[in-house]
Coordinates of C-alpha atoms in Angstrom, one line a residue:
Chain A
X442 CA 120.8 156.7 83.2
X443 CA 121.9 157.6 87.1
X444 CA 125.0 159.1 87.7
X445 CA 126.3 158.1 91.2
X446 CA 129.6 158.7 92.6
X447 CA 131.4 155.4 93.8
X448 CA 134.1 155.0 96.7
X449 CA 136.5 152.3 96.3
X450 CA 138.4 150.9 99.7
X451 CA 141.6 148.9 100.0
X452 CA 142.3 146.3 96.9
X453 CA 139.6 147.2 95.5
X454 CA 140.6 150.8 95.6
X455 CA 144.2 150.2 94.6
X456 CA 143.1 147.9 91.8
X457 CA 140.7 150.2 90.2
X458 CA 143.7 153.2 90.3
X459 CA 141.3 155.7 92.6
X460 CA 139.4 155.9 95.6
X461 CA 136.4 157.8 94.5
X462 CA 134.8 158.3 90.9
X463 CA 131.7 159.5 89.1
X464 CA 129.8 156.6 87.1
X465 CA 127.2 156.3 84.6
X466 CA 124.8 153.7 84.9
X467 CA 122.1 152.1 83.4
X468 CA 121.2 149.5 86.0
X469 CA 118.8 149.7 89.2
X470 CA 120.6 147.2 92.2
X471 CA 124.0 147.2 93.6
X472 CA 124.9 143.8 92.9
X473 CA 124.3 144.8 89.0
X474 CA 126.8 147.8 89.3
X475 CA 129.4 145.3 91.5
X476 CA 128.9 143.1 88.3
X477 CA 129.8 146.1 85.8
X478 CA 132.6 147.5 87.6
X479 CA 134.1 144.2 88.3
X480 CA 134.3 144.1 85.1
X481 CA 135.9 147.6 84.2
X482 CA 138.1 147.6 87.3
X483 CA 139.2 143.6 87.0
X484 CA 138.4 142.8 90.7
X485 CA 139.3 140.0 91.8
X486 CA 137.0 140.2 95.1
X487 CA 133.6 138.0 94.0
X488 CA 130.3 139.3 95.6
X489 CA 129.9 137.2 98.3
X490 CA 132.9 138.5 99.9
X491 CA 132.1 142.7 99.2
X492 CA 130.0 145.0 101.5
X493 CA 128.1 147.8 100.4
X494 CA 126.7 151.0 101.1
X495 CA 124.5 154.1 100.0
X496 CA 124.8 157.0 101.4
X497 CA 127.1 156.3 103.9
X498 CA 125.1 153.3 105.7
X499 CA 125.7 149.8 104.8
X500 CA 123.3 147.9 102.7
X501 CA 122.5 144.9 101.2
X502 CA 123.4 144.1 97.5
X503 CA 119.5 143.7 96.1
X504 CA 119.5 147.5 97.2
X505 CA 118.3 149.6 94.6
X506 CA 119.9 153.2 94.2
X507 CA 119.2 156.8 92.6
X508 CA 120.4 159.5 90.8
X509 CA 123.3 161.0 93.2
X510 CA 123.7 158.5 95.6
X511 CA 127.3 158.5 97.3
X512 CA 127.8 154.7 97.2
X513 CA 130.3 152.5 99.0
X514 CA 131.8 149.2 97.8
X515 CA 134.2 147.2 100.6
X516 CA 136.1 144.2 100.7
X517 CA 136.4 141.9 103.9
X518 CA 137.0 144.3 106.4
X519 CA 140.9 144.3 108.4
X520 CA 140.9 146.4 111.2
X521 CA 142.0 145.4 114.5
Chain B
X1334 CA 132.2 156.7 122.2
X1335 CA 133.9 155.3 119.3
X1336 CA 136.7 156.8 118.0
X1337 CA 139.6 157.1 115.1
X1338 CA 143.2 158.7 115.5
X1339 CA 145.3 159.6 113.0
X1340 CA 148.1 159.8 115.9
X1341 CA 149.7 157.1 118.6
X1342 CA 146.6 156.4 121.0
X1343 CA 147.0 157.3 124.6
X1344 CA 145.6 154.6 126.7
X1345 CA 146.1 156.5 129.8
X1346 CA 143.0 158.9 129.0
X1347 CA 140.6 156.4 127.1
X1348 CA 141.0 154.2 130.6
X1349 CA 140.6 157.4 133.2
X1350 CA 137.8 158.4 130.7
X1351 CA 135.7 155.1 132.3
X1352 CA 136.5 155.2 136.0
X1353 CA 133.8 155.3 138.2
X1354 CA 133.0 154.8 141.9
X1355 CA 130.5 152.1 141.4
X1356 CA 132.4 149.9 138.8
X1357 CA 134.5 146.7 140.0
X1358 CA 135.6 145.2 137.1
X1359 CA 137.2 146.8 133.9
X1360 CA 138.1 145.1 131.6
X1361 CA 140.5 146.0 128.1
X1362 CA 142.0 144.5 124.8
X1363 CA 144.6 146.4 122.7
X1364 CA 145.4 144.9 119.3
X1365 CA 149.3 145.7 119.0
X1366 CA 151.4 146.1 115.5
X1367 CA 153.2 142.7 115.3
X1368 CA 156.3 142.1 113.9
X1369 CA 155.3 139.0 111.8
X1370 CA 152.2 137.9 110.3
X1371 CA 151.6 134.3 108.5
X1372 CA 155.9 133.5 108.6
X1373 CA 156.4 137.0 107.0
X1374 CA 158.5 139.9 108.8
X1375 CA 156.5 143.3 108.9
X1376 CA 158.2 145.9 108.6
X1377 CA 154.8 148.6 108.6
X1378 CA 151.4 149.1 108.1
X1379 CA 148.9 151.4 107.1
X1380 CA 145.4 151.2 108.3
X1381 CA 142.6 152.8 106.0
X1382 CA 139.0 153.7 106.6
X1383 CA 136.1 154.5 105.5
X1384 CA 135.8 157.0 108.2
X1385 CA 131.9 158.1 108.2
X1386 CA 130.6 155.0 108.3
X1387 CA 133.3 153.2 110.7
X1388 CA 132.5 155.8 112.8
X1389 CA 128.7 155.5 113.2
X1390 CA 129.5 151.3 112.8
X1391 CA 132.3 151.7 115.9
X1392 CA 129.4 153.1 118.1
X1393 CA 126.5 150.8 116.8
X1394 CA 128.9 147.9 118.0
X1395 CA 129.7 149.6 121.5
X1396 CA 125.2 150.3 121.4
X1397 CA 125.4 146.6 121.2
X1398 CA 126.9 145.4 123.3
X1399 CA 125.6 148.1 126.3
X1400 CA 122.3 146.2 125.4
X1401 CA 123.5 142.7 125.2
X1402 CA 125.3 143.1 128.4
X1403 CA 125.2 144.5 131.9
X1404 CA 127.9 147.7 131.4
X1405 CA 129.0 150.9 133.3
X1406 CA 131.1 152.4 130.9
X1407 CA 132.3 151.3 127.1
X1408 CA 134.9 152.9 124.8
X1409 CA 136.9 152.1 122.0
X1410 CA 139.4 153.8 119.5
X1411 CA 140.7 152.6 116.5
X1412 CA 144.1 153.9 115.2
X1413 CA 144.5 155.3 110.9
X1414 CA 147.2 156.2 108.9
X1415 CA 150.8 154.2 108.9
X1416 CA 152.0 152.1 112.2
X1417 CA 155.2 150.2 113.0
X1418 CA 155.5 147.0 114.9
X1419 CA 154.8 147.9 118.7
X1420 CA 152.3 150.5 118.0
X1421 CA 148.6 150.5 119.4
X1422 CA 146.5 149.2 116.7
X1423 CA 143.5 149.3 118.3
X1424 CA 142.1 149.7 122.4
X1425 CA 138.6 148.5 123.7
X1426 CA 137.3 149.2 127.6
X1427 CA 134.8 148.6 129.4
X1428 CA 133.8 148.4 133.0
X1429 CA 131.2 146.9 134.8
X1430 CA 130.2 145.9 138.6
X1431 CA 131.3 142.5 138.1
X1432 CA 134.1 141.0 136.1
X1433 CA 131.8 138.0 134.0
X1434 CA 130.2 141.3 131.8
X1435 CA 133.3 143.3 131.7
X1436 CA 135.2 140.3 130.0
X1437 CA 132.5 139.1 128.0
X1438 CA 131.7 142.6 126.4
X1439 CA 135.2 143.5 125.7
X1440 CA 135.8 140.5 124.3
X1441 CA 132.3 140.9 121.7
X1442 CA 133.2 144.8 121.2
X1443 CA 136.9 143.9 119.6
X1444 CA 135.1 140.2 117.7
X1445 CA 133.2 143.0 116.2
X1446 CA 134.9 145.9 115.2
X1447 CA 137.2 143.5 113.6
X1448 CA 134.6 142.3 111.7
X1449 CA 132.3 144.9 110.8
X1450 CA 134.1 148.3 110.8
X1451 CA 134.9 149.2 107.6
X1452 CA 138.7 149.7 108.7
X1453 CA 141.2 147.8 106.1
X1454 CA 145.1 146.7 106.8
X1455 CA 147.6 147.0 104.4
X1456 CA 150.8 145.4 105.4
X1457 CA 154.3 145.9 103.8
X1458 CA 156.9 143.3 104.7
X1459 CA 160.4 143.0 105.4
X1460 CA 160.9 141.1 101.5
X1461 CA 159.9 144.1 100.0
X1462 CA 156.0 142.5 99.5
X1463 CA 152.4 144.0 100.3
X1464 CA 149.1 142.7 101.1
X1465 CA 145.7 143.6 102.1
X1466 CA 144.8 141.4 104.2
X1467 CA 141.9 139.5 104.1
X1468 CA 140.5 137.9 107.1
X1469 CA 137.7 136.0 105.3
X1470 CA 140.4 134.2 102.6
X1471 CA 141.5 131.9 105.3
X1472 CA 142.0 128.6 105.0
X1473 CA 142.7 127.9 108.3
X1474 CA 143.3 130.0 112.2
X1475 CA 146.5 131.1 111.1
X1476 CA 147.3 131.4 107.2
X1477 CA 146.0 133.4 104.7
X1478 CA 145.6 133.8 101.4
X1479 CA 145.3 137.0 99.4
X1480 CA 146.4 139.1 96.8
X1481 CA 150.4 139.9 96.8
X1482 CA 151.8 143.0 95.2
X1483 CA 155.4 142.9 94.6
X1484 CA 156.8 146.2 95.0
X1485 CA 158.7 147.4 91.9
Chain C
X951 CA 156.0 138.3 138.0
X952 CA 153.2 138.9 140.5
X953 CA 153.9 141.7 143.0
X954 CA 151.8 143.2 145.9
X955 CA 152.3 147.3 146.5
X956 CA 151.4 149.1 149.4
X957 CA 151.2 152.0 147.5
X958 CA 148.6 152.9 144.6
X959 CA 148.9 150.1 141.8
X960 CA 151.0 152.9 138.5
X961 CA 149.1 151.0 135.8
X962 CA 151.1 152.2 132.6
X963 CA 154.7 151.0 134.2
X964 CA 153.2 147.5 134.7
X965 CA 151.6 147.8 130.8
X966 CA 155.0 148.6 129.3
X967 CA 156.8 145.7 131.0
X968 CA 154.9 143.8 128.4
X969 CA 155.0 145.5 125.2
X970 CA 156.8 142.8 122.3
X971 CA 157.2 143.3 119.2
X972 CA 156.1 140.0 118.3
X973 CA 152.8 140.2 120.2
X974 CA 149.6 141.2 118.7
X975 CA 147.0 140.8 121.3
X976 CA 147.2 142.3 125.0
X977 CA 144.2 141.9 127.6
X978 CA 144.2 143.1 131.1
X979 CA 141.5 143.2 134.1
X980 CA 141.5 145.9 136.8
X981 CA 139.6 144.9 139.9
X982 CA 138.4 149.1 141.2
X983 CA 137.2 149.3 144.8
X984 CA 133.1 149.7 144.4
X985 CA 131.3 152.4 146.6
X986 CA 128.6 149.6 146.7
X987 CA 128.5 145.8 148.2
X988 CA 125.7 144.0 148.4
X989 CA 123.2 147.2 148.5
X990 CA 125.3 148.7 151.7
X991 CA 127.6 151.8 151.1
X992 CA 131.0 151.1 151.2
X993 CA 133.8 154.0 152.6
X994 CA 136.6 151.8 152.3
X995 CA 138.5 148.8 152.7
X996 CA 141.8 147.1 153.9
X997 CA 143.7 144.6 152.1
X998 CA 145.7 142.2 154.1
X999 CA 147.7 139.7 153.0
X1000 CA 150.1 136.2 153.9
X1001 CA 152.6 138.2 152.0
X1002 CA 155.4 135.6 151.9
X1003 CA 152.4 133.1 150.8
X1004 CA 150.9 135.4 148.4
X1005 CA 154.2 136.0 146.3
X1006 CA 154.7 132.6 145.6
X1007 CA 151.1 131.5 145.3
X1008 CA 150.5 134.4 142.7
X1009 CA 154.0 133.3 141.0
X1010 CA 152.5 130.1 140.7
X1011 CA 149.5 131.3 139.5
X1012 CA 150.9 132.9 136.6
X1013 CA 153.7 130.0 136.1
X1014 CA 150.1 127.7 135.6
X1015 CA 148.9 130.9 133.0
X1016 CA 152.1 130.1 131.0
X1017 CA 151.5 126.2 131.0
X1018 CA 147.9 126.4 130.0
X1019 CA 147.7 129.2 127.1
X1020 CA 150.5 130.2 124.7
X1021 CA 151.6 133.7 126.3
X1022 CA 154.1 135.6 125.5
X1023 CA 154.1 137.7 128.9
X1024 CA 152.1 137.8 132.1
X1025 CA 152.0 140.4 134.8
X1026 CA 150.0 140.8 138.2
X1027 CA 150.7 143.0 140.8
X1028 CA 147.5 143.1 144.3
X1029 CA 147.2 146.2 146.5
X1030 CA 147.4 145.8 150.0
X1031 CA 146.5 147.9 153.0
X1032 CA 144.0 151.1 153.1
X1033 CA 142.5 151.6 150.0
X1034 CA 139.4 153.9 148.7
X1035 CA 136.7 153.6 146.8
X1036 CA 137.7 154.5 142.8
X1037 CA 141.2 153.1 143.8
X1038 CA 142.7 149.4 142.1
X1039 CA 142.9 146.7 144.2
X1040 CA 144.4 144.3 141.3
X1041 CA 146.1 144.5 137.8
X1042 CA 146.4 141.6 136.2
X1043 CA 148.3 142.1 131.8
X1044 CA 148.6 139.1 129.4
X1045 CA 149.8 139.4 126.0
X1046 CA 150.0 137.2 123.0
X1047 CA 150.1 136.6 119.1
X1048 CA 146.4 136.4 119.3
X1049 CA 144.1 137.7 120.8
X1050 CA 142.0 134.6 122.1
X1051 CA 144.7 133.2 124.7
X1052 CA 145.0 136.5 125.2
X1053 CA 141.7 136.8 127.0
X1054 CA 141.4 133.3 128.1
X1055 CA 144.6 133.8 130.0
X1056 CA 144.1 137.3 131.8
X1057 CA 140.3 135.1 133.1
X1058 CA 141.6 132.5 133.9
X1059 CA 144.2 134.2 136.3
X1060 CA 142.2 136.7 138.1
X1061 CA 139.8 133.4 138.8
X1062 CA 142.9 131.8 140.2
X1063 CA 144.1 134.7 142.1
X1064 CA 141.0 135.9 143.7
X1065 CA 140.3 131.8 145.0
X1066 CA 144.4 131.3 145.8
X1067 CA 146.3 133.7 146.2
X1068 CA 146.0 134.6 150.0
X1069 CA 144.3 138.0 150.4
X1070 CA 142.1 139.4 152.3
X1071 CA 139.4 141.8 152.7
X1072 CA 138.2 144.2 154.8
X1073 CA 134.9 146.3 154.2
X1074 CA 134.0 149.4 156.1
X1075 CA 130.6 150.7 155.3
X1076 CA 128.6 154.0 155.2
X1077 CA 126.6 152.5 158.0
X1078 CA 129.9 151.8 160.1
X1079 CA 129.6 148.4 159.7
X1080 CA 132.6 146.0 158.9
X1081 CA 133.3 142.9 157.6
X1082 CA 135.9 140.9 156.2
X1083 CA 134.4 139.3 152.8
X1084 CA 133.6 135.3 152.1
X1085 CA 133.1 134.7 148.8
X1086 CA 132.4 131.4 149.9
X1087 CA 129.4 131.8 151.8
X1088 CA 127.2 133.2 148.7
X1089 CA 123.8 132.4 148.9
X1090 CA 123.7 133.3 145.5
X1091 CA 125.8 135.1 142.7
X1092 CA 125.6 138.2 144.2
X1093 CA 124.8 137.7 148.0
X1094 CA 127.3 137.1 151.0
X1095 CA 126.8 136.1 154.3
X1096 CA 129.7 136.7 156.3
X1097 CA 130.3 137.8 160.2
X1098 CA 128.8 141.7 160.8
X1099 CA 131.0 143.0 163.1
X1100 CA 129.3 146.5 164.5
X1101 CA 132.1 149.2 165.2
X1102 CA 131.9 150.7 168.8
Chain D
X46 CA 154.6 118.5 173.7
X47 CA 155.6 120.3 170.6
X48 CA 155.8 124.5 170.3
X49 CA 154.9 126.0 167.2
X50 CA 153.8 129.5 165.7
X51 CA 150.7 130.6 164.8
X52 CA 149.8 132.6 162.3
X53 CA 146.1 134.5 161.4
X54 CA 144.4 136.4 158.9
X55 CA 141.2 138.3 158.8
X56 CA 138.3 137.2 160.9
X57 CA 140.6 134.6 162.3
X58 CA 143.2 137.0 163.5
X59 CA 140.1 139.4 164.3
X60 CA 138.5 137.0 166.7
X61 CA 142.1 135.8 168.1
X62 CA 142.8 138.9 169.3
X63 CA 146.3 138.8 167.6
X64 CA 147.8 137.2 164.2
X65 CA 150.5 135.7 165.8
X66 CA 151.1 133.3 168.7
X67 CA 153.4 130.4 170.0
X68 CA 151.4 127.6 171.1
X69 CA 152.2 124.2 172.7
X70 CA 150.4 121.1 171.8
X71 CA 150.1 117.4 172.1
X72 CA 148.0 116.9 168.9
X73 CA 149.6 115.8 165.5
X74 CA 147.7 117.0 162.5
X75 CA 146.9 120.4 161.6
X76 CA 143.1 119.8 161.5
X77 CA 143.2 118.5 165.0
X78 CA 145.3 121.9 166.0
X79 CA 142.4 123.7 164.3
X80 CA 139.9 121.6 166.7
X81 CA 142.6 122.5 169.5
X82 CA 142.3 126.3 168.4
X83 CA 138.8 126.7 167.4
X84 CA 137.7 126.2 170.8
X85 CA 140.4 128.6 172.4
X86 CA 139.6 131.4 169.9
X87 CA 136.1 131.1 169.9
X88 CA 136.5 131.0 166.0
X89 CA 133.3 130.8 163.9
X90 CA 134.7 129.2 160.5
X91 CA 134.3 125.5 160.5
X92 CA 137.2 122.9 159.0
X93 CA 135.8 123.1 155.3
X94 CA 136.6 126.2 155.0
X95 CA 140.1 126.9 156.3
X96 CA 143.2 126.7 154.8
X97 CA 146.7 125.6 155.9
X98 CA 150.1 126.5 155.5
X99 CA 153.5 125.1 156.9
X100 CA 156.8 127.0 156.8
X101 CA 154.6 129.6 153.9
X102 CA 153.7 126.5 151.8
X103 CA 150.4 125.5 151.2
X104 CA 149.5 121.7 152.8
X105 CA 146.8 119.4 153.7
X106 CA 144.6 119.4 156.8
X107 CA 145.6 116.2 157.7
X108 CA 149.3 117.0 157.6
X109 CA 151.5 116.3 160.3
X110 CA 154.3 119.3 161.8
X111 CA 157.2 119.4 163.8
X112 CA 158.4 121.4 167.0
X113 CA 159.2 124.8 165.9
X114 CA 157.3 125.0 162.7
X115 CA 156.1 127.6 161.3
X116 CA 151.3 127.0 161.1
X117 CA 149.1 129.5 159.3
X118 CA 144.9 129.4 159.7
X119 CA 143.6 131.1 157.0
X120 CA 139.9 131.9 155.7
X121 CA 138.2 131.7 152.7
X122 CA 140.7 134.3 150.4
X123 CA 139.1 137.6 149.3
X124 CA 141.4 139.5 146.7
X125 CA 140.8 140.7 144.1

């Protein structure tokens, strides 16, 4: 079991009701813990269109993770 | 230098910040707060980050395109926080000796902070509605499709 | 509305002439007097111009901007006379919905003006050396032949 | 005979010795008047590379002019 403290951005961030929280989790990539908290959070965003990253640098979604990480899940970026 | 401002940018100082003597051409972009977006009115819009990371991204794009092209100068700041139509959104220099690099740089620097800087656009419209836009949900140049919030 | 000055070019006067509320995307080029020219020093130059010519040539040339590209505005204004290294020689605004006509357009008329629009130029070199430019007698990109005229 | 004004720019003017001039002629066209004035200005620029104006409007080099008009010469432009 990791703990790991997720940040949330835009949609994403409004539909799961916060920006930042601590999870529990049993699984090793990022694409697993998109899949889990898709499901908790009822995103509608599928994977192919979310960006990640660990520890404040992007990464891809096979990326494995550990204990503590700070990590970062983004929808289709806006700016501009 | 990238850079993020939580208050109006000044273009004046960002610009001055890139002459030099041996430059020809400068070239710049400023992404402005329109006043309609898809057939919709905006009314405001509030522009979040994810500010470590679209700050080390903002300068990885402006590394890029140093390389990728023949530049004197680069800079680039992205505006956060709530905007109303007519505000600076977004401003992009660059000089160079000749004009061909200048263009084509400024032109790749804004392609890509759009793109890859982990900046997001909330828009609240004149009916009362709000979206995140999404650039990806396209279904063509000019309409999208993403999720709308009615405001209660 | 293309303009010539015979005093330094106030770039943020000429930027808010085009701020809209409808527009999202604004690109302009500056063309900065370079201490450089083909390897010799340059200490300054002269701008003359067929003013009468020019106004309505430039007018044109942003008339043929308006055709081409779907603009919202379009502003130009050329220096003239005795002007310094560091200094702007030309300021040429465009704005839009978007920002690719945006860019196209502000190209596409410093292209035009710099081949039609009729202005000339006068370098005066470190070595006191002058010349009046020929873009049209490049060897090359970046090489001019032109008639070396040694000061006495 | 027909008397018409001159008008120079840059090397043209340079090599003149002045940007403006009357000048009476028998020719007809505008490139002949170049021919005419090429020769009596020493000028280095060949046809090709001039331009033409009449009463400050762009024209051909073959165009014709009347008595009093009003002829530019002009070089290759530079602005910018």
């Amino acid at each position: 079991m990791k703990s790991v403290t997720m940040l949330y951005f835009a949609q994403l961030s409004a539909q799961a009701g916060c920006a930042e929280e601590r999870w529990e989790t049993d699984v090793s990539s990022l694409q697993e813990l998109f899949a889990e908290l898709k499901q908790q959070h009822t995103w509608t965003l599928s994977l192919n269109k979310v960006r990640f990253a660990r520890n404040d640098a992007f990464c891809a979604a096979d990326e494995s993770f550990d204990d503590g990480d700070v990590l970062a899940i983004m929808p289709p970026m806006s700016g501009g | 230098m990238f850079t993020l401002s939580h208050k109006a940018i000044a273009v004046e100082p960002l610009r001055q910040s890139l002459l030099r003597l041996d430059a020809g051409g400068f070239c710049s972009f400023e992404g402005w707060v329109r006043n309609h977006h898809l057939g919709r009115g905006v009314e405001r819009l509030e522009y979040e980050a994810y500010a470590k990371l679209a700050l080390t991204q903002g300068a990885a794009v402006l590394d890029a395109a140093q390389e990728q092209f023949d530049l004197l100068g680069v800079r680039a700041e992205h505006r956060i926080g709530e905007l109303v139509p007519g505000e600076l959104a977004v401003w992009v220099g660059v000089c160079s000796v000749h004009r061909d690099q200048a263009f084509e740089a400024c032109r790749f620097i804004i392609d890509e902070i759009k793109a890859t800087v982990p900046i997001w656009k909330h828009e609240f419209y004149t009916d009362r509605s709000n979206e995140w836009v999404d650039p990806t949900a396209c279904h063509c140049d000019h309409r999208h499709v993403a999720e709308t919030e009615v405001q209660t």
